[in-house]
C-alpha atoms as a PDB file:
ATOM      1  CA  VAL A   1       3.627 -87.477 258.186  1.00  0.00           C
ATOM      2  CA  PRO A   2       1.798 -86.408 254.967  1.00  0.00           C
ATOM      3  CA  GLY A   3       3.923 -88.779 252.873  1.00  0.00           C
ATOM      4  CA  SER A   4       2.866 -91.895 254.818  1.00  0.00           C
ATOM      5  CA  THR A   5      -0.880 -91.272 254.240  1.00  0.00           C
ATOM      6  CA  GLN A   6      -0.540 -91.352 250.421  1.00  0.00           C
ATOM      7  CA  PHE A   7       0.599 -95.019 250.207  1.00  0.00           C
ATOM      8  CA  PRO A   8      -2.463 -96.760 251.757  1.00  0.00           C
ATOM      9  CA  GLN A   9      -4.847 -94.733 249.571  1.00  0.00           C
ATOM     10  CA  LEU A  10      -3.225 -95.700 246.222  1.00  0.00           C
ATOM     11  CA  GLN A  11      -3.084 -99.467 246.862  1.00  0.00           C
ATOM     12  CA  PRO A  12      -6.820-100.236 247.367  1.00  0.00           C
ATOM     13  CA  ALA A  13      -8.036 -97.743 244.758  1.00  0.00           C
ATOM     14  CA  THR A  14      -5.853 -98.708 241.755  1.00  0.00           C
ATOM     15  CA  GLY A  15      -4.373-102.161 242.545  1.00  0.00           C
ATOM     16  CA  ILE A  16      -7.172-104.419 243.848  1.00  0.00           C
ATOM     17  CA  PRO A  17     -10.386-103.467 241.942  1.00  0.00           C
ATOM     18  CA  SER A  18      -8.809-102.632 238.574  1.00  0.00           C
ATOM     19  CA  SER A  19      -6.775-105.855 238.192  1.00  0.00           C
ATOM     20  CA  SER A  20      -9.677-108.192 238.995  1.00  0.00           C
ATOM     21  CA  ALA A  21     -12.180-106.393 236.733  1.00  0.00           C
ATOM     22  CA  VAL A  22      -9.930-106.292 233.634  1.00  0.00           C
ATOM     23  CA  ALA A  23      -8.893-109.944 233.922  1.00  0.00           C
ATOM     24  CA  ALA A  24     -12.473-111.264 233.792  1.00  0.00           C
ATOM     25  CA  PRO A  25     -13.607-109.984 230.325  1.00  0.00           C
ATOM     26  CA  THR A  26     -10.336-110.798 228.541  1.00  0.00           C
ATOM     27  CA  THR A  27     -10.504-114.525 229.315  1.00  0.00           C
ATOM     28  CA  THR A  28     -14.151-114.950 228.272  1.00  0.00           C
ATOM     29  CA  THR A  29     -13.807-113.265 224.855  1.00  0.00           C
ATOM     30  CA  THR A  30     -10.796-115.272 223.603  1.00  0.00           C
ATOM     31  CA  PRO A  31     -12.233-118.856 223.668  1.00  0.00           C
ATOM     32  CA  SER A  32     -15.482-117.964 221.862  1.00  0.00           C
ATOM     33  CA  PRO A  33     -13.992-117.464 218.330  1.00  0.00           C
ATOM     34  CA  VAL A  34     -11.939-120.660 218.630  1.00  0.00           C
ATOM     35  CA  MET A  35     -15.058-122.798 219.074  1.00  0.00           C
ATOM     36  CA  MET A  36     -16.614-121.463 215.861  1.00  0.00           C
ATOM     37  CA  HIS A  37     -13.715-122.670 213.673  1.00  0.00           C
ATOM     38  CA  ALA A  38     -13.794-126.175 215.157  1.00  0.00           C
ATOM     39  CA  ARG A  39     -17.478-126.692 214.290  1.00  0.00           C
ATOM     40  CA  ARG A  40     -17.008-125.929 210.571  1.00  0.00           C
ATOM     41  CA  THR A  41     -14.558-128.795 209.923  1.00  0.00           C
ATOM     42  CA  PRO A  42     -16.855-131.855 210.493  1.00  0.00           C
ATOM     43  CA  ASP A  43     -19.499-130.638 207.982  1.00  0.00           C
ATOM     44  CA  PRO A  44     -17.813-131.742 204.671  1.00  0.00           C
ATOM     45  CA  THR A  45     -17.054-135.275 205.952  1.00  0.00           C
ATOM     46  CA  PRO A  46     -20.545-136.893 205.469  1.00  0.00           C
ATOM     47  CA  THR A  47     -20.794-135.838 201.775  1.00  0.00           C
ATOM     48  CA  PRO A  48     -18.853-138.770 200.132  1.00  0.00           C
ATOM     49  CA  THR A  49     -21.548-141.282 201.148  1.00  0.00           C
ATOM     50  CA  VAL A  50     -23.814-140.082 198.291  1.00  0.00           C
ATOM     51  CA  THR A  51     -21.466-141.456 195.581  1.00  0.00           C
ATOM     52  CA  VAL A  52     -22.207-145.096 196.552  1.00  0.00           C
ATOM     53  CA  LYS A  53     -25.661-144.973 194.882  1.00  0.00           C
ATOM     54  CA  LEU A  54     -24.303-144.270 191.349  1.00  0.00           C
ATOM     55  CA  PRO A  55     -22.830-147.665 190.140  1.00  0.00           C
ATOM     56  CA  PRO A  56     -26.011-149.882 190.025  1.00  0.00           C
ATOM     57  CA  PRO A  57     -27.853-148.161 187.066  1.00  0.00           C
ATOM     58  CA  SER A  58     -24.804-148.433 184.741  1.00  0.00           C
ATOM     59  CA  THR A  59     -25.223-152.241 184.427  1.00  0.00           C
ATOM     60  CA  ALA A  60     -28.617-151.955 182.664  1.00  0.00           C
ATOM     61  CA  THR A  61     -27.144-150.165 179.602  1.00  0.00           C
ATOM     62  CA  VAL A  62     -24.778-153.078 178.755  1.00  0.00           C
ATOM     63  CA  THR A  63     -27.623-155.429 177.722  1.00  0.00           C
ATOM     64  CA  LEU A  64     -29.150-153.085 175.111  1.00  0.00           C
ATOM     65  CA  PRO A  65     -26.598-153.217 172.187  1.00  0.00           C
ATOM     66  CA  THR A  66     -26.225-157.037 172.161  1.00  0.00           C
ATOM     67  CA  PRO A  67     -29.494-158.032 170.342  1.00  0.00           C
ATOM     68  CA  THR A  68     -29.335-155.235 167.738  1.00  0.00           C
ATOM     69  CA  PHE A  69     -25.854-155.987 166.269  1.00  0.00           C
ATOM     70  CA  ASP A  70     -23.817-159.128 165.665  1.00  0.00           C
ATOM     71  CA  TRP A  71     -20.541-158.299 167.431  1.00  0.00           C
ATOM     72  CA  GLY A  72     -18.924-161.566 166.265  1.00  0.00           C
ATOM     73  CA  ARG A  73     -18.468-160.265 162.673  1.00  0.00           C
ATOM     74  CA  CYS A  74     -17.214-156.844 163.813  1.00  0.00           C
ATOM     75  CA  SER A  75     -13.576-155.854 163.930  1.00  0.00           C
ATOM     76  CA  PRO A  76     -12.050-154.239 167.078  1.00  0.00           C
ATOM     77  CA  TYR A  77     -12.429-150.836 165.371  1.00  0.00           C
ATOM     78  CA  GLY A  78     -16.216-151.167 164.997  1.00  0.00           C
ATOM     79  CA  CYS A  79     -18.930-152.088 162.441  1.00  0.00           C
ATOM     80  CA  ARG A  80     -20.992-150.297 159.800  1.00  0.00           C
ATOM     81  CA  ARG A  81     -24.793-150.430 159.519  1.00  0.00           C
ATOM     82  CA  ASP A  82     -24.487-153.107 156.803  1.00  0.00           C
ATOM     83  CA  GLY A  83     -22.632-155.384 159.241  1.00  0.00           C
ATOM     84  CA  THR A  84     -19.272-155.169 157.451  1.00  0.00           C
ATOM     85  CA  PRO A  85     -16.194-154.674 159.671  1.00  0.00           C
ATOM     86  CA  VAL A  86     -14.420-151.311 159.584  1.00  0.00           C
ATOM     87  CA  ARG A  87     -10.658-151.496 158.886  1.00  0.00           C
END
């Protein structure tokens, strides 16, 4: 008789409440760190759009050397201040 009374007492005390309580916190803590890593990846993507603004100002510098020197008399290596070609 005393042996049969021990079984019903162990099942509700250790099996039902403990399993449901432990399962709840474990599932909520695991997905939180995964979301943080996913948000860091899209940040560096919008940066390359800034490089498009650089090419326009470079065209203005090409017009400056033309009136000061006569490039027709110069050799492919360059010219001196006197206008003579450099060999």
